[in-house]
Amino acid sequence: MANVIVIGAQWGDEGKGKITDLLSRSADVVVRYQGGVNAGHTIVVKGQTFKLHLIPSGILYPNTDCIIGCGTVIDPQILIAELDQLKELNISTDHLLISETAHVTMPYHRLIDQASEERRGSHKIGTTGRGIGPTYADKSERTGIRVLDLMDPDGLREQLEWTINYKNVILEKLYNLPPLDPQEVIEQYLGYAERLRPHVVDTSLKISDAIQRRRNILFEGAQGTLLDLDHGTYPYVTSSNPVAGGACVGTGVGPTMIDRVIGVSKAYTTRVGEGPFPTELDGELGELLCDRGAEFGTTTGRKRRCGWFDAVIGRYAVRINGMDCMALTKLDVLDELEEIKVCVAYDIDGQRSEHFPTSSRQFARCRPIYKTLPGWKVSTTHCRTLEDLPQAALDYLKFLAELMEVPIAIVSLGASRDQTIIVEDPIHGPKRALLHPDGTPATLLSA
Ligand code: GDP
Ligand code: IMO
Ligand code: MG
C-alpha cells in the first residue's frame, strides 16, 4: 500500500496528466485536491487524446475510483460537458465521486475574473478567465456556494437570491456590466445539481475508508509549485495550493498517511500568463521549443512562453514539496538542439544566488547563470530504457538530477503511455530523504 502525491514542479503543464494516467495503473483511488477548470490535463492512449479539466486523470481505468476533493472549485457546466465527452467515448464515469464541500464556480465568478483582469490593465495576472480566483475569494470571505448547497433546492434559492443581488452591485457599479437574473441562474444550477447528484458524497469518509483498507491512493495536483498561492511567484499565481501540502487540506487526509511525493517537470520550462520567467527565450529558440513541444494551453489555447530548464526553481520545488523523486517529461522536445542550457543559479544585482527569492520584485531582477551542455541531435522518442538513450541525453539527465538533488525515476519521451522510461519504481523505490543520510548526493539517477 502506498499513498502518493503527484505535483507539478514548475508553472503548470508539466505533463501531470500523462504521469498520473501512467501511475494510475497501480492506484485504487485517484483524488484531485485543488484547482478548478483552469487546469488542462492531456492524456494520449493508443492515439486517442483526452483533455480533462476537473475529472482526475485516473478516469480511464474502470476499476480506479476517481474523486474530486473538497479543495477544488467546481464549474458544474464544464464538469458536465466533461462527463458527456467521456460518455460519448464509452468511458464509464460511474466511479467518479464529488466532494460535498468543494466550492462551486458561479457565472458571476467568471464575469468578475474577466472584468477585473481587464481593469488591471498592465497589472493583469493573465488568468484563465475561468472564475477561479473569485470562487476561492468567496470561499475565504465565507460567501461561497458549496456542492452540498446545490443539493438543497430551497436553501439554494434563498442563498442565491441574496448572493446574486449582492454580486450584481459589483457587476453593475464596479464593472459597468449588466446584472444577472437570479431566477435564471437558480434554475440553471438546479438543473446541474440533478445531473451531479448521483456522484456527490462525503469524499473524506470514502478516502479514509480506502486508507483503512490499505488501498493505493494517488493524489493528483493541478497547476504547479510556482503557481502556488503561498509558495509561488505571487501575485502571478493561482488561488489554491498545488504544492504537496495542499493534498492533505484539499482532501481531508492527515499528513501521516502520505508515503511519497513525485514531482513532474519538463526538460525545459514553460509558463502561461504574466509574471517573471528568468530563463524565458524570445526569438527562434523559444519558437522552436514551442513548435516541437506543441506548447499551446489545453484550457485557453494560449501560446505558452518557453525557456531553458531552471534548476533553481527545480531545487526549490524539491524542497517545498518534500519531493522523493521526479518524472522528467518532454525530453524528446530537445532532440534537435545543438546545445542545451541549464540555469544553475541567478545573478541578483551582481550577487550569485542559488536560492529562489521570496520577493517577486527580486525574482523579476534575477538573471540566469547558465551551464551549457551538448545536445544529442538524434531522436529519443523510441527509447524505452536508459541504455537506449544517447550519452549526451543521459548526461543531461544526470546533471539535472545532481543539481536538484533528486532522483529522476521516470523519463518521458512522447505523449503516449509507452513513450516512457521507468528508471526506478517511483512508488516503491527508496525515499529521497533516506538516500543521503550524510547530506551528500548518492545515486541520483540510478543508471
Ligand atoms: P499537465 O497540465 O501537467 O497535465 O500538462 P498538459 O497536458 O497541459 O501539457 C503537457 C502536454 O505535453 C500535453 O499535450 C501532453 O500530451 C504532452 N506530453 C506529455 N509528456 C510528453 C513527452 O514526454 N513528450 C512530448 N512531446 N509531449 C508530451
Ligand atoms: P495545469 O493543471 C498552466 C495560470 C494562468 C495564470 C495563473 C492564474 O494544466 O498545469 P487562474 O485562472 O488560475 O486564476 O490563473 O495561473 N494557470 C495555469 N498555467 N497550467 C495550468 O494548469 C494553469 N492553471 C492556471 O495562466 O498565469
Ligand atoms: Mg495543463
Short mmCIF file of C-alpha atoms and ligand atoms in Angstrom, two decimals:
data_model
loop_
_atom_site.label_atom_id
_atom_site.label_comp_id
_atom_site.label_asym_id
_atom_site.label_seq_id
_atom_site.Cartn_x
_atom_site.Cartn_y
_atom_site.Cartn_z
CA MET A 1 0.00 0.00 0.00
CA ALA A 2 1.32 3.46 -0.83
CA ASN A 3 -0.34 6.86 -0.85
CA VAL A 4 1.36 9.08 -3.37
CA ILE A 5 1.08 12.76 -4.26
CA VAL A 6 1.86 13.84 -7.85
CA ILE A 7 2.63 17.55 -8.18
CA GLY A 8 3.78 19.98 -10.86
CA ALA A 9 7.30 21.24 -10.14
CA GLN A 10 7.24 24.31 -12.43
CA TRP A 11 4.49 26.68 -13.66
CA GLY A 12 1.97 24.01 -14.68
CA ASP A 13 1.54 21.93 -17.85
CA GLU A 14 4.50 19.73 -16.92
CA GLY A 15 2.72 16.62 -18.18
CA LYS A 16 0.99 15.71 -14.89
CA GLY A 17 -1.91 14.20 -16.86
CA LYS A 18 0.35 11.73 -18.64
CA ILE A 19 2.25 10.77 -15.48
CA THR A 20 -0.91 10.47 -13.35
CA ASP A 21 -2.53 8.28 -16.00
CA LEU A 22 0.59 6.13 -16.09
CA LEU A 23 0.77 5.73 -12.31
CA SER A 24 -2.99 5.21 -12.01
CA ARG A 25 -2.39 1.70 -13.31
CA SER A 26 -1.33 0.75 -9.80
CA ALA A 27 -3.73 3.05 -7.92
CA ASP A 28 -7.12 2.06 -6.49
CA VAL A 29 -8.22 5.66 -5.95
CA VAL A 30 -7.16 8.90 -7.69
CA VAL A 31 -8.06 12.17 -5.98
CA ARG A 32 -7.81 15.70 -7.39
CA TYR A 33 -7.18 18.04 -4.46
CA GLN A 34 -7.20 21.66 -5.66
CA GLY A 35 -7.81 24.00 -8.59
CA GLY A 36 -10.72 24.00 -10.97
CA VAL A 37 -11.29 24.16 -14.69
CA ASN A 38 -8.22 26.36 -15.07
CA ALA A 39 -6.36 23.03 -15.30
CA GLY A 40 -5.98 21.19 -18.58
CA HIS A 41 -4.53 17.69 -18.40
CA THR A 42 -3.89 15.80 -21.62
CA ILE A 43 -3.70 12.03 -21.83
CA VAL A 44 -2.89 10.17 -25.03
CA VAL A 45 -3.80 6.48 -25.14
CA LYS A 46 -3.48 4.42 -28.31
CA GLY A 47 -3.52 7.56 -30.44
CA GLN A 48 -6.66 8.92 -28.78
CA THR A 49 -6.33 12.23 -26.94
CA PHE A 50 -8.30 13.01 -23.77
CA LYS A 51 -8.35 16.53 -22.35
CA LEU A 52 -9.50 16.75 -18.76
CA HIS A 53 -10.10 19.86 -16.66
CA LEU A 54 -11.63 18.61 -13.43
CA ILE A 55 -12.04 14.87 -13.68
CA PRO A 56 -8.97 13.09 -12.29
CA SER A 57 -6.59 11.60 -14.83
CA GLY A 58 -7.26 8.09 -13.43
CA ILE A 59 -10.71 8.02 -15.03
CA LEU A 60 -9.57 5.90 -17.97
CA TYR A 61 -9.13 2.90 -15.66
CA PRO A 62 -12.60 1.43 -14.99
CA ASN A 63 -11.61 -0.10 -11.65
CA THR A 64 -9.98 3.02 -10.22
CA ASP A 65 -12.24 5.22 -8.11
CA CYS A 66 -11.88 8.89 -9.00
CA ILE A 67 -12.59 11.64 -6.51
CA ILE A 68 -12.85 15.41 -6.88
CA GLY A 69 -11.82 16.57 -3.41
CA CYS A 70 -13.00 19.39 -1.17
CA GLY A 71 -10.08 21.68 -2.04
CA THR A 72 -11.20 22.02 -5.65
CA VAL A 73 -13.61 24.56 -7.12
CA ILE A 74 -16.20 23.08 -9.44
CA ASP A 75 -17.72 24.67 -12.51
CA PRO A 76 -20.71 22.34 -13.00
CA GLN A 77 -21.29 23.34 -16.61
CA ILE A 78 -17.77 22.34 -17.65
CA LEU A 79 -17.76 19.25 -15.42
CA ILE A 80 -20.99 18.04 -17.05
CA ALA A 81 -19.53 18.68 -20.52
CA GLU A 82 -16.54 16.59 -19.49
CA LEU A 83 -18.81 13.77 -18.27
CA ASP A 84 -20.71 13.89 -21.59
CA GLN A 85 -17.48 13.81 -23.60
CA LEU A 86 -16.29 10.70 -21.76
CA LYS A 87 -19.68 9.02 -22.15
CA GLU A 88 -19.53 9.61 -25.92
CA LEU A 89 -16.18 7.83 -25.93
CA ASN A 90 -17.72 4.92 -23.99
CA ILE A 91 -15.67 5.65 -20.88
CA SER A 92 -17.60 5.00 -17.71
CA THR A 93 -17.79 7.80 -15.15
CA ASP A 94 -19.87 5.83 -12.66
CA HIS A 95 -16.79 5.61 -10.44
CA LEU A 96 -16.47 9.41 -10.13
CA LEU A 97 -17.23 10.94 -6.72
CA ILE A 98 -17.53 14.65 -5.94
CA SER A 99 -16.92 16.23 -2.55
CA GLU A 100 -19.95 17.82 -0.89
CA THR A 101 -17.80 20.59 0.48
CA ALA A 102 -15.99 21.66 -2.70
CA HIS A 103 -16.94 25.18 -3.74
CA VAL A 104 -18.92 25.96 -6.87
CA THR A 105 -17.91 28.41 -9.58
CA MET A 106 -20.88 30.62 -10.48
CA PRO A 107 -21.44 32.83 -13.56
CA TYR A 108 -20.57 35.95 -11.54
CA HIS A 109 -17.17 34.46 -10.69
CA ARG A 110 -16.28 34.13 -14.35
CA LEU A 111 -17.57 37.63 -15.13
CA ILE A 112 -15.66 39.19 -12.24
CA ASP A 113 -12.46 37.29 -13.11
CA GLN A 114 -12.54 38.58 -16.69
CA ALA A 115 -13.63 42.13 -15.82
CA SER A 116 -11.04 42.51 -13.05
CA GLU A 117 -8.29 41.34 -15.38
CA GLU A 118 -9.34 43.98 -17.88
CA ARG A 119 -9.45 46.63 -15.15
CA ARG A 120 -5.94 45.69 -14.00
CA GLY A 121 -4.54 46.64 -17.41
CA SER A 122 -0.77 46.27 -17.37
CA HIS A 123 -1.02 44.75 -13.87
CA LYS A 124 -3.10 41.81 -15.09
CA ILE A 125 -2.23 38.29 -13.92
CA GLY A 126 -3.10 36.58 -17.18
CA THR A 127 -5.66 34.27 -15.56
CA THR A 128 -7.52 31.62 -17.49
CA GLY A 129 -10.68 33.72 -17.07
CA ARG A 130 -12.49 30.70 -15.60
CA GLY A 131 -13.53 32.41 -12.37
CA ILE A 132 -11.02 30.55 -10.22
CA GLY A 133 -9.71 33.49 -8.13
CA PRO A 134 -13.19 34.89 -7.36
CA THR A 135 -14.51 31.42 -6.38
CA TYR A 136 -11.66 30.91 -3.90
CA ALA A 137 -12.05 34.54 -2.72
CA ASP A 138 -15.72 33.84 -1.85
CA LYS A 139 -14.65 30.66 -0.05
CA SER A 140 -12.29 32.72 2.14
CA GLU A 141 -14.82 35.53 2.51
CA ARG A 142 -17.41 32.91 3.55
CA THR A 143 -19.93 33.82 0.87
CA GLY A 144 -19.23 30.75 -1.28
CA ILE A 145 -21.72 28.20 -2.59
CA ARG A 146 -20.72 24.62 -1.88
CA VAL A 147 -21.73 21.43 -3.66
CA LEU A 148 -23.93 20.48 -0.71
CA ASP A 149 -25.78 23.81 -1.09
CA LEU A 150 -26.54 22.87 -4.71
CA MET A 151 -28.13 19.65 -3.46
CA ASP A 152 -30.71 21.54 -1.35
CA PRO A 153 -33.09 23.36 -3.76
CA ASP A 154 -34.89 25.52 -1.13
CA GLY A 155 -31.69 26.52 0.60
CA LEU A 156 -30.02 27.24 -2.76
CA ARG A 157 -32.87 29.52 -3.88
CA GLU A 158 -32.63 31.53 -0.69
CA GLN A 159 -28.82 31.69 -0.72
CA LEU A 160 -28.50 32.58 -4.41
CA GLU A 161 -31.18 35.27 -4.37
CA TRP A 162 -29.19 37.09 -1.72
CA THR A 163 -25.76 36.40 -3.23
CA ILE A 164 -26.65 37.30 -6.81
CA ASN A 165 -28.24 40.59 -5.73
CA TYR A 166 -25.05 41.33 -3.80
CA LYS A 167 -22.81 40.37 -6.76
CA ASN A 168 -24.99 42.43 -9.12
CA VAL A 169 -23.96 45.57 -7.23
CA ILE A 170 -20.32 44.71 -8.00
CA LEU A 171 -21.04 43.81 -11.63
CA GLU A 172 -23.05 46.98 -12.27
CA LYS A 173 -21.34 49.58 -10.14
CA LEU A 174 -17.71 48.48 -10.33
CA TYR A 175 -17.52 46.94 -13.78
CA ASN A 176 -20.42 48.53 -15.68
CA LEU A 177 -21.74 45.11 -16.60
CA PRO A 178 -25.42 44.12 -16.88
CA PRO A 179 -26.83 42.38 -13.78
CA LEU A 180 -27.51 38.65 -13.68
CA ASP A 181 -31.09 37.40 -13.40
CA PRO A 182 -31.18 35.46 -10.09
CA GLN A 183 -34.06 33.21 -11.20
CA GLU A 184 -32.32 32.25 -14.43
CA VAL A 185 -29.10 31.31 -12.61
CA ILE A 186 -31.02 29.41 -9.90
CA GLU A 187 -32.91 27.30 -12.47
CA GLN A 188 -29.72 26.63 -14.43
CA TYR A 189 -27.81 25.47 -11.33
CA LEU A 190 -30.72 23.38 -10.02
CA GLY A 191 -30.54 21.53 -13.35
CA TYR A 192 -26.80 20.96 -12.93
CA ALA A 193 -27.43 19.75 -9.37
CA GLU A 194 -29.72 16.93 -10.51
CA ARG A 195 -27.15 15.77 -13.04
CA LEU A 196 -24.32 15.72 -10.49
CA ARG A 197 -26.34 14.39 -7.51
CA PRO A 198 -25.51 10.68 -8.03
CA HIS A 199 -21.79 11.48 -7.74
CA VAL A 200 -21.93 13.67 -4.61
CA VAL A 201 -20.78 12.19 -1.29
CA ASP A 202 -18.67 12.93 1.78
CA THR A 203 -15.43 12.12 -0.04
CA SER A 204 -13.24 12.41 3.06
CA LEU A 205 -15.09 9.40 4.51
CA LYS A 206 -14.54 7.45 1.28
CA ILE A 207 -10.82 8.27 1.30
CA SER A 208 -10.47 7.40 4.97
CA ASP A 209 -12.20 4.08 4.31
CA ALA A 210 -9.84 3.40 1.39
CA ILE A 211 -6.83 4.18 3.59
CA GLN A 212 -8.06 1.81 6.30
CA ARG A 213 -8.50 -0.91 3.73
CA ARG A 214 -4.89 -0.27 2.64
CA ARG A 215 -5.81 0.69 -0.89
CA ASN A 216 -3.35 2.67 -3.04
CA ILE A 217 -4.31 6.33 -3.30
CA LEU A 218 -2.86 8.78 -5.78
CA PHE A 219 -3.37 12.48 -5.06
CA GLU A 220 -3.30 14.46 -8.30
CA GLY A 221 -2.24 18.09 -8.21
CA ALA A 222 -3.20 20.68 -10.78
CA GLN A 223 -1.09 23.72 -11.78
CA GLY A 224 2.42 23.75 -10.33
CA THR A 225 4.62 24.76 -7.40
CA LEU A 226 5.47 28.19 -8.82
CA LEU A 227 1.74 28.92 -9.24
CA ASP A 228 1.04 28.12 -5.58
CA LEU A 229 -0.77 30.91 -3.73
CA ASP A 230 1.68 30.81 -0.81
CA HIS A 231 4.86 29.44 -2.35
CA GLY A 232 4.72 30.61 -5.96
CA THR A 233 5.57 33.82 -7.78
CA TYR A 234 2.86 35.87 -6.05
CA PRO A 235 0.84 37.73 -7.31
CA TYR A 236 1.29 35.85 -10.61
CA VAL A 237 -0.12 32.64 -9.17
CA THR A 238 -3.37 30.75 -8.98
CA SER A 239 -5.61 30.95 -5.91
CA SER A 240 -5.05 27.50 -4.43
CA ASN A 241 -2.21 25.33 -3.10
CA PRO A 242 -0.89 22.95 -5.77
CA VAL A 243 2.09 22.00 -3.54
CA ALA A 244 2.13 18.60 -1.87
CA GLY A 245 0.93 20.08 1.43
CA GLY A 246 -2.28 21.10 -0.36
CA ALA A 247 -3.19 17.45 -0.86
CA CYS A 248 -3.94 16.94 2.83
CA VAL A 249 -6.03 20.09 3.22
CA GLY A 250 -7.77 19.55 -0.11
CA THR A 251 -8.92 16.02 0.68
CA GLY A 252 -9.18 15.75 4.46
CA VAL A 253 -6.31 13.32 4.89
CA GLY A 254 -3.70 13.66 7.64
CA PRO A 255 -0.04 14.11 6.63
CA THR A 256 0.92 10.88 8.39
CA MET A 257 -0.99 8.98 5.70
CA ILE A 258 1.24 10.17 2.85
CA ASP A 259 4.05 7.85 1.76
CA ARG A 260 5.59 9.62 -1.17
CA VAL A 261 5.73 12.79 -3.28
CA ILE A 262 6.50 12.62 -7.00
CA GLY A 263 7.27 15.86 -8.84
CA VAL A 264 6.66 16.31 -12.55
CA SER A 265 8.88 18.64 -14.53
CA LYS A 266 9.54 19.32 -18.20
CA ALA A 267 13.08 19.01 -19.55
CA TYR A 268 12.78 22.77 -20.22
CA THR A 269 10.40 25.36 -18.80
CA THR A 270 7.09 26.89 -19.88
CA ARG A 271 4.75 29.43 -18.40
CA VAL A 272 1.32 30.76 -19.43
CA GLY A 273 0.09 34.15 -18.30
CA GLU A 274 2.05 37.06 -16.85
CA GLY A 275 4.90 37.13 -14.35
CA PRO A 276 8.69 36.90 -14.27
CA PHE A 277 10.37 33.97 -16.04
CA PRO A 278 14.19 34.30 -15.86
CA THR A 279 15.06 31.61 -18.43
CA GLU A 280 12.46 32.69 -21.00
CA LEU A 281 13.66 32.52 -24.60
CA ASP A 282 12.42 35.08 -27.09
CA GLY A 283 13.12 34.58 -30.71
CA GLU A 284 13.96 31.49 -32.73
CA LEU A 285 14.86 29.09 -29.90
CA GLY A 286 11.70 29.91 -27.97
CA GLU A 287 9.67 29.33 -31.14
CA LEU A 288 11.44 26.03 -31.75
CA LEU A 289 10.60 24.73 -28.26
CA CYS A 290 7.02 25.97 -28.66
CA ASP A 291 6.63 24.22 -32.04
CA ARG A 292 8.33 20.97 -31.10
CA GLY A 293 6.59 20.82 -27.73
CA ALA A 294 3.20 21.92 -29.15
CA GLU A 295 3.13 24.46 -26.35
CA PHE A 296 -0.39 25.80 -26.55
CA GLY A 297 -2.63 25.83 -23.47
CA THR A 298 -5.06 22.92 -23.10
CA THR A 299 -7.64 25.18 -21.47
CA THR A 300 -7.31 28.55 -23.19
CA GLY A 301 -5.29 27.72 -26.32
CA ARG A 302 -2.84 30.48 -25.36
CA LYS A 303 0.71 30.12 -26.57
CA ARG A 304 2.96 29.07 -23.71
CA ARG A 305 6.13 31.06 -23.04
CA CYS A 306 9.15 28.74 -23.37
CA GLY A 307 12.65 28.78 -21.88
CA TRP A 308 15.57 26.71 -20.64
CA PHE A 309 15.39 24.39 -17.65
CA ASP A 310 15.70 26.34 -14.40
CA ALA A 311 17.36 24.22 -11.73
CA VAL A 312 16.96 26.96 -9.11
CA ILE A 313 13.18 26.61 -9.20
CA GLY A 314 13.69 22.85 -9.57
CA ARG A 315 15.60 22.72 -6.28
CA TYR A 316 13.00 24.96 -4.69
CA ALA A 317 10.21 22.62 -5.80
CA VAL A 318 12.11 19.63 -4.38
CA ARG A 319 12.32 21.41 -1.02
CA ILE A 320 8.82 22.89 -0.82
CA ASN A 321 7.16 19.61 -1.75
CA GLY A 322 9.49 17.22 0.08
CA MET A 323 9.83 15.54 -3.29
CA ASP A 324 11.05 11.92 -3.25
CA CYS A 325 11.65 11.60 -6.97
CA MET A 326 10.95 13.32 -10.22
CA ALA A 327 9.29 12.45 -13.51
CA LEU A 328 11.03 14.40 -16.27
CA THR A 329 8.84 14.88 -19.35
CA LYS A 330 9.29 16.07 -22.92
CA LEU A 331 12.99 15.21 -23.18
CA ASP A 332 12.27 14.46 -26.88
CA VAL A 333 11.48 18.14 -27.49
CA LEU A 334 15.21 18.89 -27.07
CA ASP A 335 16.27 16.22 -29.59
CA GLU A 336 17.28 18.59 -32.39
CA LEU A 337 19.27 21.09 -30.38
CA GLU A 338 22.97 21.65 -30.93
CA GLU A 339 23.45 22.70 -27.32
CA ILE A 340 21.24 22.97 -24.26
CA LYS A 341 21.46 25.46 -21.43
CA VAL A 342 20.51 24.90 -17.82
CA CYS A 343 20.12 27.71 -15.31
CA VAL A 344 22.26 26.70 -12.32
CA ALA A 345 21.99 29.92 -10.29
CA TYR A 346 20.77 33.52 -10.52
CA ASP A 347 22.59 36.77 -10.66
CA ILE A 348 20.64 39.18 -8.49
CA ASP A 349 22.02 42.72 -8.68
CA GLY A 350 25.54 41.36 -9.21
CA GLN A 351 25.31 38.71 -6.45
CA ARG A 352 25.20 34.98 -7.25
CA SER A 353 22.32 33.14 -5.59
CA GLU A 354 21.34 29.51 -5.73
CA HIS A 355 18.03 30.10 -3.99
CA PHE A 356 14.63 31.14 -5.24
CA PRO A 357 13.99 34.61 -3.76
CA THR A 358 10.85 35.16 -1.68
CA SER A 359 10.25 38.62 -3.14
CA SER A 360 8.66 38.72 -6.59
CA ARG A 361 10.27 42.06 -7.29
CA GLN A 362 13.65 40.49 -6.62
CA PHE A 363 12.69 37.48 -8.75
CA ALA A 364 11.95 39.83 -11.63
CA ARG A 365 15.56 41.07 -11.40
CA CYS A 366 17.11 37.57 -11.46
CA ARG A 367 19.35 36.93 -14.43
CA PRO A 368 20.07 33.27 -15.18
CA ILE A 369 23.61 31.90 -14.87
CA TYR A 370 23.82 29.09 -17.39
CA LYS A 371 25.82 25.95 -17.82
CA THR A 372 25.84 24.80 -21.45
CA LEU A 373 25.68 21.11 -22.31
CA PRO A 374 25.99 19.46 -25.71
CA GLY A 375 22.80 18.32 -27.43
CA TRP A 376 22.38 14.76 -28.75
CA LYS A 377 20.81 15.56 -32.12
CA VAL A 378 19.06 12.21 -32.59
CA SER A 379 15.51 11.21 -31.92
CA THR A 380 14.81 9.74 -28.47
CA THR A 381 11.10 9.06 -28.96
CA HIS A 382 11.71 5.32 -29.42
CA CYS A 383 13.89 4.91 -26.30
CA ARG A 384 12.44 2.62 -23.64
CA THR A 385 15.43 2.09 -21.32
CA LEU A 386 18.26 4.34 -20.16
CA GLU A 387 20.64 2.26 -22.29
CA ASP A 388 18.68 3.30 -25.40
CA LEU A 389 19.43 6.98 -24.75
CA PRO A 390 22.34 8.77 -26.42
CA GLN A 391 25.15 9.51 -23.95
CA ALA A 392 24.57 13.30 -24.13
CA ALA A 393 20.90 12.84 -23.14
CA LEU A 394 21.93 10.61 -20.25
CA ASP A 395 24.49 13.21 -19.16
CA TYR A 396 21.79 15.90 -19.31
CA LEU A 397 19.51 13.86 -17.02
CA LYS A 398 22.34 13.12 -14.58
CA PHE A 399 23.29 16.79 -14.50
CA LEU A 400 19.71 17.84 -13.68
CA ALA A 401 19.30 15.15 -11.01
CA GLU A 402 22.56 16.17 -9.34
CA LEU A 403 21.74 19.86 -9.46
CA MET A 404 18.33 19.34 -7.89
CA GLU A 405 19.46 16.55 -5.59
CA VAL A 406 16.54 14.37 -6.52
CA PRO A 407 16.42 11.05 -8.37
CA ILE A 408 14.78 11.06 -11.77
CA ALA A 409 12.58 7.98 -11.60
CA ILE A 410 10.65 8.45 -14.85
CA VAL A 411 11.71 9.93 -18.18
CA SER A 412 9.02 10.74 -20.73
CA LEU A 413 9.84 10.96 -24.45
CA GLY A 414 6.46 11.43 -26.05
CA ALA A 415 2.82 11.91 -25.17
CA SER A 416 1.77 8.23 -25.22
CA ARG A 417 1.87 5.87 -22.29
CA ASP A 418 4.54 3.67 -23.87
CA GLN A 419 6.93 6.55 -24.64
CA THR A 420 8.35 6.32 -21.16
CA ILE A 421 11.46 5.06 -19.39
CA ILE A 422 10.88 3.83 -15.85
CA VAL A 423 14.30 4.34 -14.27
CA GLU A 424 13.28 3.16 -10.85
CA ASP A 425 9.97 2.35 -9.22
CA PRO A 426 8.68 5.85 -8.33
CA ILE A 427 6.28 4.49 -5.72
CA HIS A 428 8.27 1.74 -4.01
CA GLY A 429 11.86 2.85 -4.73
CA PRO A 430 13.94 4.41 -1.92
CA LYS A 431 12.72 7.69 -0.44
CA ARG A 432 14.90 10.68 -1.21
CA ALA A 433 15.28 11.67 2.41
CA LEU A 434 16.74 8.24 3.12
CA LEU A 435 19.11 8.33 0.17
CA HIS A 436 21.52 10.85 1.67
CA PRO A 437 21.81 10.32 5.43
CA ASP A 438 25.11 12.22 5.48
CA GLY A 439 23.80 15.01 3.25
CA THR A 440 25.79 14.02 0.18
CA PRO A 441 24.08 13.09 -3.07
CA ALA A 442 24.10 9.34 -3.72
CA THR A 443 22.89 7.75 -6.96
CA LEU A 444 20.57 10.44 -8.20
CA LEU A 445 19.77 8.73 -11.44
CA SER A 446 20.11 5.00 -10.97
CA ALA A 447 21.89 4.22 -14.19
P1 GDP B 1 -0.50 18.96 -17.40
O1 GDP B 1 -1.38 20.14 -17.25
O2 GDP B 1 0.66 18.98 -16.47
O3 GDP B 1 -1.25 17.66 -17.35
O4 GDP B 1 0.14 19.07 -18.87
P2 GDP B 1 -0.66 19.42 -20.23
O5 GDP B 1 -1.46 18.23 -20.61
O6 GDP B 1 -1.36 20.72 -20.11
O7 GDP B 1 0.56 19.67 -21.21
C1 GDP B 1 1.52 18.69 -21.49
C2 GDP B 1 1.47 18.38 -22.99
O8 GDP B 1 2.62 17.65 -23.35
C3 GDP B 1 0.29 17.51 -23.40
O9 GDP B 1 -0.10 17.86 -24.70
C4 GDP B 1 0.87 16.10 -23.37
O10 GDP B 1 0.20 15.20 -24.26
C5 GDP B 1 2.27 16.36 -23.86
N1 GDP B 1 3.30 15.46 -23.34
C6 GDP B 1 3.40 14.87 -22.11
N2 GDP B 1 4.56 14.21 -22.00
C7 GDP B 1 5.22 14.39 -23.15
C8 GDP B 1 6.53 14.00 -23.63
O11 GDP B 1 7.31 13.35 -22.94
N3 GDP B 1 6.87 14.40 -24.89
C9 GDP B 1 6.05 15.16 -25.68
N4 GDP B 1 6.48 15.52 -26.87
N5 GDP B 1 4.82 15.55 -25.26
C10 GDP B 1 4.44 15.18 -24.02
P1 IMO B 2 -2.48 22.71 -15.34
O1 IMO B 2 -3.14 21.92 -14.23
C1 IMO B 2 -0.57 26.41 -16.57
C2 IMO B 2 -2.02 30.08 -14.63
C3 IMO B 2 -2.72 31.10 -15.52
C4 IMO B 2 -2.32 32.37 -14.80
C5 IMO B 2 -2.37 31.97 -13.33
C6 IMO B 2 -3.67 32.34 -12.62
O2 IMO B 2 -2.94 22.36 -16.69
O3 IMO B 2 -1.00 22.67 -15.16
P2 IMO B 2 -6.11 31.31 -12.72
O4 IMO B 2 -7.08 31.16 -13.85
O5 IMO B 2 -5.75 30.03 -12.07
O6 IMO B 2 -6.54 32.35 -11.72
O7 IMO B 2 -4.77 31.90 -13.41
O8 IMO B 2 -2.21 30.56 -13.31
N1 IMO B 2 -2.60 28.72 -14.69
C7 IMO B 2 -2.02 27.69 -15.32
N2 IMO B 2 -0.90 27.64 -16.09
N3 IMO B 2 -1.27 25.30 -16.32
C8 IMO B 2 -2.36 25.32 -15.51
O9 IMO B 2 -2.99 24.21 -15.10
C9 IMO B 2 -2.81 26.58 -15.02
N4 IMO B 2 -3.86 26.97 -14.26
C10 IMO B 2 -3.70 28.27 -14.05
O10 IMO B 2 -2.22 31.05 -16.83
O11 IMO B 2 -0.98 32.69 -15.10
MG MG B 3 -2.14 21.70 -18.42
#
